[in-house]
């Protein structure tokens, strides 16, 4: 796996774009999901994820191979999402009104779960509540929480991605968890 | 009773997976007889479970295509390189053809300058070699990119490449007289000389 990525990166650094398509394929889910949880809507998440990949490609020569490539990519995506959050105007996308239905397709494609309609509605509502709780977090807590629980990364990796001391990462996770608990703990 | 802050801190350490065993033991003991902290701890665990089980959305299926379409154009050199790599046979064949044709043309076009193989008993005027009346050249004469006028005698072959020959009525050549002005003649001439060299 690591070898695969390293080889592709060498090829990309020589200018081979086809090798980059494989890298995008490999990481698109994770990067998209990170952006989605940071930004809270599909439209912006797609834009941010695309931009993250384009930036990574353009700056591939500055990538330092002592860092995991995924960490570097997450760093770009996180910074970009935070930038977008700061610039974000309270504009509403049409599809946001029916955000719940996005989950509907996801769920309806999972026959193994055999959820009753009530359960589905409930879990859809829950999904939305969870996302709203994440969106209420200040961005510095939001990024650590997303990296920790959505991307399932270690504290060490998070500290590398955000370029913060581990102690700070821990404190932010603790505070983020407490803040989330206020919205989700009573459910 | 107000519980110490460190209890909450231990809860988080526990959730981070880096609580020291002593603290873990103390935390467990405390939770057993403190319903308030126990509730706090459970709600934290529940919160984590909710976040972890958030369903994951996949990016649109044309995501990669869209990214690739927006990348700056790759260097031409790389694109050609990849094409060549994918077509090794064509590459080898065209390389062979290119080299063969190329070498022929370069030797044919090479040395647009005038040259003559002998200087003995000849007069050179500009790009014209003259074998004057009454003089005898012993051996072959090869003239490149020039004209030869033979008024005297040549004891050997006369070859003119990229040029013309004039044999005066009084002139005499004991060997063959040859004029080469086409690429194929040139190739033929080269082959002949190689073969000749082999047998001599």
Tab-separated table of C-alpha atoms in Angstrom:
chain	number	residue	atom	x	y	z
A	1	UNK	CA	0.000	0.000	0.000
A	2	UNK	CA	2.683	2.445	1.005
A	3	UNK	CA	4.796	1.289	-1.889
A	4	UNK	CA	1.865	1.816	-4.219
A	5	UNK	CA	1.409	5.382	-3.047
A	6	UNK	CA	5.134	6.146	-3.136
A	7	UNK	CA	5.472	4.909	-6.690
A	8	UNK	CA	2.504	6.960	-7.821
A	9	UNK	CA	3.869	10.056	-6.154
A	10	UNK	CA	7.217	9.657	-7.897
A	11	UNK	CA	5.414	9.399	-11.207
A	12	UNK	CA	3.272	12.432	-10.410
A	13	UNK	CA	6.342	14.432	-9.493
A	14	UNK	CA	7.639	13.646	-12.946
A	15	UNK	CA	4.371	15.051	-14.268
A	16	UNK	CA	2.327	11.914	-14.941
A	17	UNK	CA	-1.318	12.801	-14.426
A	18	UNK	CA	-2.686	9.310	-14.887
A	19	UNK	CA	-0.889	8.237	-11.732
A	20	UNK	CA	-2.704	11.003	-9.913
A	21	UNK	CA	-6.098	9.642	-10.924
A	22	UNK	CA	-5.271	6.528	-8.918
A	23	UNK	CA	-4.366	8.605	-5.889
A	24	UNK	CA	-7.621	10.555	-6.144
A	25	UNK	CA	-9.568	7.308	-6.431
A	26	UNK	CA	-7.816	5.983	-3.343
A	27	UNK	CA	-8.422	8.963	-1.046
A	28	UNK	CA	-11.519	10.655	-2.434
A	29	UNK	CA	-13.940	9.072	0.043
A	30	UNK	CA	-11.919	10.097	3.057
A	31	UNK	CA	-11.198	13.597	1.858
A	32	UNK	CA	-14.793	14.173	0.814
A	33	UNK	CA	-16.127	12.915	4.105
A	34	UNK	CA	-13.725	15.135	6.019
A	35	UNK	CA	-14.860	18.171	4.038
A	36	UNK	CA	-18.493	17.211	4.401
A	37	UNK	CA	-18.270	16.962	8.171
A	38	UNK	CA	-16.364	20.209	8.371
A	39	UNK	CA	-18.651	22.176	6.082
A	40	UNK	CA	-21.973	20.453	6.529
A	41	UNK	CA	-23.177	20.356	2.972
A	42	UNK	CA	-22.522	18.267	-0.089
A	43	UNK	CA	-22.076	21.071	-2.499
A	44	UNK	CA	-19.341	22.821	-0.586
A	45	UNK	CA	-17.810	19.523	0.454
A	46	UNK	CA	-17.393	18.519	-3.172
A	47	UNK	CA	-15.850	21.858	-4.072
A	48	UNK	CA	-13.492	21.744	-1.129
A	49	UNK	CA	-12.464	18.136	-1.739
A	50	UNK	CA	-11.793	18.840	-5.415
A	51	UNK	CA	-9.798	21.896	-4.579
A	52	UNK	CA	-7.814	19.963	-1.985
A	53	UNK	CA	-6.824	17.393	-4.606
A	54	UNK	CA	-5.931	20.074	-7.128
A	55	UNK	CA	-3.787	21.886	-4.576
A	56	UNK	CA	-2.060	18.695	-3.602
A	57	UNK	CA	-1.262	18.035	-7.256
A	58	UNK	CA	0.014	21.514	-7.946
A	59	UNK	CA	2.167	21.480	-4.807
A	60	UNK	CA	3.292	17.879	-5.070
A	61	UNK	CA	6.929	18.975	-5.161
A	62	UNK	CA	6.611	20.431	-1.685
A	63	UNK	CA	5.350	17.125	-0.269
A	64	UNK	CA	7.808	15.806	2.267
A	65	UNK	CA	7.910	11.996	2.118
A	66	UNK	CA	8.711	11.670	5.831
A	67	UNK	CA	5.046	12.554	6.407
A	68	UNK	CA	2.317	10.123	5.460
A	69	UNK	CA	0.793	11.198	2.177
A	70	UNK	CA	-2.700	10.851	3.618
A	71	UNK	CA	-1.746	13.153	6.513
A	72	UNK	CA	-0.501	15.746	4.071
A	73	UNK	CA	-3.706	15.473	2.076
A	74	UNK	CA	-5.826	15.768	5.230
A	75	UNK	CA	-3.876	18.830	6.228
A	76	UNK	CA	-4.651	20.519	2.929
A	77	UNK	CA	-8.311	19.517	3.108
A	78	UNK	CA	-8.676	20.640	6.737
A	79	UNK	CA	-7.056	24.014	6.126
A	80	UNK	CA	-9.162	24.541	3.064
A	81	UNK	CA	-12.352	23.664	4.912
A	82	UNK	CA	-11.467	26.049	7.730
A	83	UNK	CA	-10.787	28.796	5.179
A	84	UNK	CA	-14.159	28.172	3.610
A	85	UNK	CA	-15.872	28.172	6.986
A	86	UNK	CA	-14.401	31.563	7.753
A	87	UNK	CA	-15.497	32.983	4.441
A	88	UNK	CA	-18.835	31.262	4.562
A	89	UNK	CA	-21.794	33.506	4.093
A	90	UNK	CA	-25.092	32.255	5.362
A	91	UNK	CA	-26.162	31.154	1.898
A	92	UNK	CA	-28.511	28.245	1.528
A	93	UNK	CA	-28.431	25.653	-1.186
A	94	UNK	CA	-31.626	24.204	-2.491
A	95	UNK	CA	-30.598	20.679	-1.733
A	96	UNK	CA	-29.961	21.562	1.881
A	97	UNK	CA	-33.677	21.700	2.558
A	98	UNK	CA	-33.870	18.005	1.955
A	99	UNK	CA	-30.594	17.035	3.515
A	100	UNK	CA	-32.237	14.109	5.233
A	101	UNK	CA	-32.961	12.425	1.933
A	102	UNK	CA	-29.271	12.025	1.202
A	103	UNK	CA	-29.110	9.610	4.042
A	104	UNK	CA	-32.249	7.963	2.722
A	105	UNK	CA	-30.493	6.714	-0.382
A	106	UNK	CA	-27.565	5.549	1.680
A	107	UNK	CA	-29.838	3.663	3.963
A	108	UNK	CA	-32.140	2.272	1.320
A	109	UNK	CA	-29.075	0.757	-0.321
A	110	UNK	CA	-28.294	-1.272	2.748
A	111	UNK	CA	-30.712	-4.212	2.608
A	112	UNK	CA	-28.762	-6.126	5.264
A	113	UNK	CA	-29.894	-3.660	7.877
A	114	UNK	CA	-33.599	-4.295	7.254
A	115	UNK	CA	-34.535	-1.200	9.188
A	116	UNK	CA	-38.217	-0.503	9.624
A	117	UNK	CA	-39.387	2.840	8.236
A	118	UNK	CA	-39.628	4.271	11.725
A	119	UNK	CA	-36.098	3.230	12.506
A	120	UNK	CA	-34.924	4.771	9.274
A	121	UNK	CA	-36.601	8.051	10.016
A	122	UNK	CA	-35.222	7.996	13.493
A	123	UNK	CA	-31.706	7.299	12.363
A	124	UNK	CA	-32.010	9.917	9.654
A	125	UNK	CA	-33.006	12.412	12.253
A	126	UNK	CA	-30.166	11.221	14.372
A	127	UNK	CA	-27.735	11.632	11.484
A	128	UNK	CA	-28.901	15.159	11.071
A	129	UNK	CA	-28.672	15.869	14.776
A	130	UNK	CA	-25.140	14.537	14.850
A	131	UNK	CA	-24.116	16.685	11.895
A	132	UNK	CA	-25.730	19.739	13.425
A	133	UNK	CA	-23.933	19.115	16.685
A	134	UNK	CA	-20.620	18.926	14.800
A	135	UNK	CA	-21.434	22.132	12.969
A	136	UNK	CA	-22.069	23.920	16.236
A	137	UNK	CA	-18.528	23.209	17.358
A	138	UNK	CA	-16.016	26.017	16.968
A	139	UNK	CA	-13.723	25.179	14.055
A	140	UNK	CA	-10.692	24.337	16.199
A	141	UNK	CA	-12.650	21.659	18.032
A	142	UNK	CA	-14.472	20.603	14.916
A	143	UNK	CA	-11.299	19.716	13.018
A	144	UNK	CA	-9.886	17.530	15.804
A	145	UNK	CA	-13.208	15.784	16.376
A	146	UNK	CA	-13.671	15.084	12.671
A	147	UNK	CA	-10.133	13.761	12.303
A	148	UNK	CA	-10.448	11.650	15.426
A	149	UNK	CA	-13.942	10.188	15.036
A	150	UNK	CA	-14.828	10.492	11.378
A	151	UNK	CA	-11.418	9.673	9.957
A	152	UNK	CA	-10.461	7.487	12.897
A	153	UNK	CA	-6.935	8.859	13.193
A	154	UNK	CA	-4.560	8.597	16.134
A	155	UNK	CA	-3.696	11.592	18.307
A	156	UNK	CA	-0.189	11.435	16.878
A	157	UNK	CA	-1.451	11.716	13.316
A	158	UNK	CA	-3.835	14.512	14.193
A	159	UNK	CA	-1.040	16.448	15.825
A	160	UNK	CA	1.012	15.998	12.654
A	161	UNK	CA	-1.825	17.042	10.350
A	162	UNK	CA	-2.743	20.150	12.291
A	163	UNK	CA	0.842	20.886	13.236
A	164	UNK	CA	-0.094	21.166	16.898
A	165	UNK	CA	1.466	19.617	20.015
A	166	UNK	CA	-0.240	16.421	21.159
A	167	UNK	CA	-1.241	18.117	24.414
A	168	UNK	CA	-3.200	20.743	22.510
A	169	UNK	CA	-4.865	18.119	20.368
A	170	UNK	CA	-5.930	16.263	23.501
A	171	UNK	CA	-7.323	19.341	25.171
A	172	UNK	CA	-9.287	20.218	22.054
A	173	UNK	CA	-10.688	16.722	21.776
A	174	UNK	CA	-11.723	16.811	25.428
A	175	UNK	CA	-13.453	20.146	25.019
A	176	UNK	CA	-14.999	19.102	21.730
A	177	UNK	CA	-16.378	15.963	23.328
A	178	UNK	CA	-17.860	17.937	26.203
A	179	UNK	CA	-19.481	20.369	23.791
A	180	UNK	CA	-20.929	17.527	21.736
A	181	UNK	CA	-22.196	15.849	24.841
A	182	UNK	CA	-24.387	18.853	25.538
A	183	UNK	CA	-26.190	18.277	22.238
A	184	UNK	CA	-26.076	14.533	21.963
A	185	UNK	CA	-25.649	13.133	25.469
A	186	UNK	CA	-29.336	13.287	26.371
A	187	UNK	CA	-30.539	11.350	23.303
B	1	UNK	CA	-20.837	16.628	46.835
B	2	UNK	CA	-18.724	18.291	44.154
B	3	UNK	CA	-16.513	15.811	42.355
B	4	UNK	CA	-12.923	16.775	41.568
B	5	UNK	CA	-12.150	17.994	38.021
B	6	UNK	CA	-9.638	15.250	37.557
B	7	UNK	CA	-12.452	12.693	37.370
B	8	UNK	CA	-13.698	14.280	34.146
B	9	UNK	CA	-10.121	14.503	32.912
B	10	UNK	CA	-9.692	10.768	33.528
B	11	UNK	CA	-12.874	10.089	31.616
B	12	UNK	CA	-11.366	11.803	28.608
B	13	UNK	CA	-8.073	10.055	29.050
B	14	UNK	CA	-10.020	6.827	29.128
B	15	UNK	CA	-11.832	7.728	25.924
B	16	UNK	CA	-8.516	8.648	24.302
B	17	UNK	CA	-7.223	5.240	25.310
B	18	UNK	CA	-4.269	6.575	27.245
B	19	UNK	CA	-5.370	6.477	30.873
B	20	UNK	CA	-2.816	5.098	33.305
B	21	UNK	CA	-3.965	1.951	35.165
B	22	UNK	CA	-4.039	3.673	38.575
B	23	UNK	CA	-6.315	6.393	37.291
B	24	UNK	CA	-8.515	3.885	35.553
B	25	UNK	CA	-8.987	1.979	38.803
B	26	UNK	CA	-9.747	5.159	40.703
B	27	UNK	CA	-12.180	6.251	37.992
B	28	UNK	CA	-14.056	2.958	38.097
B	29	UNK	CA	-14.344	3.103	41.863
B	30	UNK	CA	-15.582	6.653	41.731
B	31	UNK	CA	-18.168	5.931	39.043
B	32	UNK	CA	-19.590	3.069	41.073
B	33	UNK	CA	-20.849	5.304	43.807
B	34	UNK	CA	-21.303	8.641	42.010
B	35	UNK	CA	-24.458	8.609	39.844
B	36	UNK	CA	-23.750	12.113	38.565
B	37	UNK	CA	-20.323	11.274	37.183
B	38	UNK	CA	-21.574	7.942	35.980
B	39	UNK	CA	-24.237	9.733	33.984
B	40	UNK	CA	-21.676	12.170	32.611
B	41	UNK	CA	-19.430	9.304	31.572
B	42	UNK	CA	-22.245	7.413	29.886
B	43	UNK	CA	-23.380	10.440	27.962
B	44	UNK	CA	-19.818	11.017	26.767
B	45	UNK	CA	-19.556	7.430	25.590
B	46	UNK	CA	-22.905	7.734	23.861
B	47	UNK	CA	-21.814	10.936	22.161
B	48	UNK	CA	-18.675	9.263	20.857
B	49	UNK	CA	-20.732	6.340	19.579
B	50	UNK	CA	-23.091	8.691	17.737
B	51	UNK	CA	-20.243	10.523	16.067
B	52	UNK	CA	-18.440	7.329	15.155
B	53	UNK	CA	-21.519	5.821	13.617
B	54	UNK	CA	-22.418	8.806	11.542
B	55	UNK	CA	-23.181	7.340	8.139
B	56	UNK	CA	-20.604	8.185	5.561
B	57	UNK	CA	-21.534	9.849	2.368
B	58	UNK	CA	-19.681	8.995	-0.764
B	59	UNK	CA	-18.531	11.655	-3.198
B	60	UNK	CA	-20.337	11.751	-6.560
B	61	UNK	CA	-19.242	9.048	-8.979
B	62	UNK	CA	-17.670	11.519	-11.406
B	63	UNK	CA	-15.527	13.053	-8.666
B	64	UNK	CA	-12.183	11.758	-9.923
B	65	UNK	CA	-13.024	12.703	-13.492
B	66	UNK	CA	-13.873	16.231	-12.415
B	67	UNK	CA	-10.661	16.602	-10.477
B	68	UNK	CA	-8.605	15.334	-13.391
B	69	UNK	CA	-10.340	17.728	-15.768
B	70	UNK	CA	-9.390	20.662	-13.582
B	71	UNK	CA	-5.710	19.825	-13.218
B	72	UNK	CA	-3.231	21.958	-15.102
B	73	UNK	CA	-2.120	20.369	-18.369
B	74	UNK	CA	0.630	17.847	-17.932
B	75	UNK	CA	3.918	18.195	-19.700
B	76	UNK	CA	3.890	16.995	-23.283
B	77	UNK	CA	7.085	15.076	-22.717
B	78	UNK	CA	5.406	12.870	-20.118
B	79	UNK	CA	2.406	12.216	-22.305
B	80	UNK	CA	4.601	11.126	-25.190
B	81	UNK	CA	6.722	9.091	-22.822
B	82	UNK	CA	3.692	7.212	-21.582
B	83	UNK	CA	2.441	6.580	-25.094
B	84	UNK	CA	5.795	5.163	-26.097
B	85	UNK	CA	5.888	2.994	-23.012
B	86	UNK	CA	2.495	1.582	-23.900
B	87	UNK	CA	3.493	0.820	-27.494
B	88	UNK	CA	6.964	-0.740	-27.273
B	89	UNK	CA	6.851	-2.465	-30.642
B	90	UNK	CA	5.861	0.611	-32.627
B	91	UNK	CA	8.444	2.551	-30.692
B	92	UNK	CA	11.221	0.128	-31.562
B	93	UNK	CA	10.170	-0.122	-35.205
B	94	UNK	CA	9.858	3.606	-35.737
B	95	UNK	CA	13.112	4.215	-33.940
B	96	UNK	CA	14.814	1.777	-36.307
B	97	UNK	CA	13.286	3.388	-39.394
B	98	UNK	CA	14.082	6.859	-38.164
B	99	UNK	CA	17.698	5.987	-37.485
B	100	UNK	CA	18.225	4.271	-40.829
B	101	UNK	CA	16.639	6.985	-42.916
B	102	UNK	CA	18.209	9.656	-40.788
B	103	UNK	CA	21.710	8.315	-41.151
B	104	UNK	CA	21.361	8.027	-44.919
B	105	UNK	CA	20.119	11.547	-45.284
B	106	UNK	CA	22.701	12.993	-43.001
B	107	UNK	CA	25.525	11.352	-44.910
B	108	UNK	CA	23.952	12.385	-48.197
B	109	UNK	CA	23.455	15.975	-47.141
B	110	UNK	CA	26.570	16.075	-45.076
B	111	UNK	CA	29.500	18.095	-46.268
B	112	UNK	CA	27.912	20.376	-48.760
B	113	UNK	CA	31.428	21.518	-49.093
B	114	UNK	CA	33.569	20.725	-52.013
B	115	UNK	CA	36.225	18.064	-51.706
B	116	UNK	CA	38.505	16.165	-53.957
B	117	UNK	CA	40.464	13.027	-53.166
B	118	UNK	CA	43.710	13.995	-54.843
B	119	UNK	CA	45.651	17.185	-55.328
B	120	UNK	CA	48.410	15.846	-57.487
B	121	UNK	CA	48.576	17.089	-61.031
B	122	UNK	CA	45.192	18.797	-60.868
B	123	UNK	CA	44.191	22.430	-60.889
B	124	UNK	CA	41.413	23.519	-58.599
B	125	UNK	CA	39.410	26.588	-59.510
B	126	UNK	CA	36.605	27.268	-57.094
B	127	UNK	CA	34.486	24.120	-57.125
B	128	UNK	CA	35.945	22.854	-60.323
B	129	UNK	CA	38.724	20.330	-60.588
B	130	UNK	CA	40.656	20.434	-63.794
B	131	UNK	CA	42.959	17.750	-65.007
B	132	UNK	CA	45.004	19.924	-67.388
B	133	UNK	CA	46.119	18.919	-70.829
B	134	UNK	CA	49.219	16.810	-70.864
B	135	UNK	CA	49.001	15.925	-67.177
B	136	UNK	CA	48.361	12.416	-65.899
B	137	UNK	CA	46.687	11.573	-62.596
B	138	UNK	CA	47.653	8.155	-61.291
B	139	UNK	CA	44.852	6.631	-59.230
B	140	UNK	CA	41.135	7.247	-58.656
B	141	UNK	CA	39.604	10.666	-58.300
B	142	UNK	CA	36.530	11.304	-56.184
B	143	UNK	CA	35.001	14.777	-56.342
B	144	UNK	CA	32.241	15.835	-53.978
B	145	UNK	CA	30.011	18.823	-54.581
B	146	UNK	CA	32.004	19.997	-57.505
B	147	UNK	CA	32.666	19.645	-61.180
B	148	UNK	CA	35.521	17.876	-62.859
B	149	UNK	CA	36.916	18.720	-66.268
B	150	UNK	CA	39.231	16.182	-67.696
B	151	UNK	CA	41.493	17.465	-70.407
B	152	UNK	CA	44.437	15.268	-69.569
B	153	UNK	CA	44.620	11.637	-68.543
B	154	UNK	CA	43.376	9.768	-65.478
B	155	UNK	CA	44.760	6.325	-64.750
B	156	UNK	CA	41.877	5.122	-62.648
B	157	UNK	CA	38.184	5.659	-61.896
B	158	UNK	CA	36.498	9.030	-61.744
B	159	UNK	CA	33.534	9.472	-59.413
B	160	UNK	CA	31.549	12.687	-59.094
B	161	UNK	CA	29.148	12.999	-56.207
B	162	UNK	CA	26.698	15.876	-56.346
B	163	UNK	CA	28.316	17.411	-59.338
B	164	UNK	CA	29.064	17.123	-63.023
B	165	UNK	CA	31.876	15.808	-65.136
B	166	UNK	CA	33.129	17.110	-68.421
B	167	UNK	CA	35.316	14.901	-70.447
B	168	UNK	CA	37.154	16.894	-73.078
B	169	UNK	CA	37.709	15.161	-76.400
B	170	UNK	CA	41.380	14.984	-75.654
B	171	UNK	CA	40.744	13.773	-72.093
B	172	UNK	CA	41.204	10.150	-71.234
B	173	UNK	CA	40.068	8.025	-68.315
B	174	UNK	CA	41.296	4.477	-68.109
B	175	UNK	CA	38.791	3.378	-65.451
B	176	UNK	CA	35.075	3.971	-64.995
B	177	UNK	CA	33.431	7.357	-64.901
B	178	UNK	CA	30.521	7.701	-62.555
B	179	UNK	CA	28.228	10.536	-61.603
B	180	UNK	CA	26.132	10.279	-58.443
B	181	UNK	CA	23.332	12.765	-57.935
B	182	UNK	CA	20.524	10.841	-56.271
B	183	UNK	CA	20.126	9.394	-52.825
B	184	UNK	CA	19.635	5.917	-54.188
B	185	UNK	CA	22.757	6.187	-56.275
B	186	UNK	CA	24.499	7.329	-53.162
B	187	UNK	CA	23.253	4.349	-51.215
B	188	UNK	CA	24.212	2.033	-54.041
B	189	UNK	CA	27.618	3.611	-54.241
B	190	UNK	CA	28.122	3.148	-50.506
B	191	UNK	CA	27.081	-0.473	-50.629
B	192	UNK	CA	29.402	-1.087	-53.541
B	193	UNK	CA	32.347	0.494	-51.795
B	194	UNK	CA	31.672	-1.467	-48.613
B	195	UNK	CA	31.499	-4.688	-50.579
B	196	UNK	CA	34.607	-3.754	-52.530
B	197	UNK	CA	36.439	-3.026	-49.308
B	198	UNK	CA	35.397	-6.402	-47.983
B	199	UNK	CA	36.835	-8.234	-50.957
B	200	UNK	CA	39.986	-6.221	-51.266
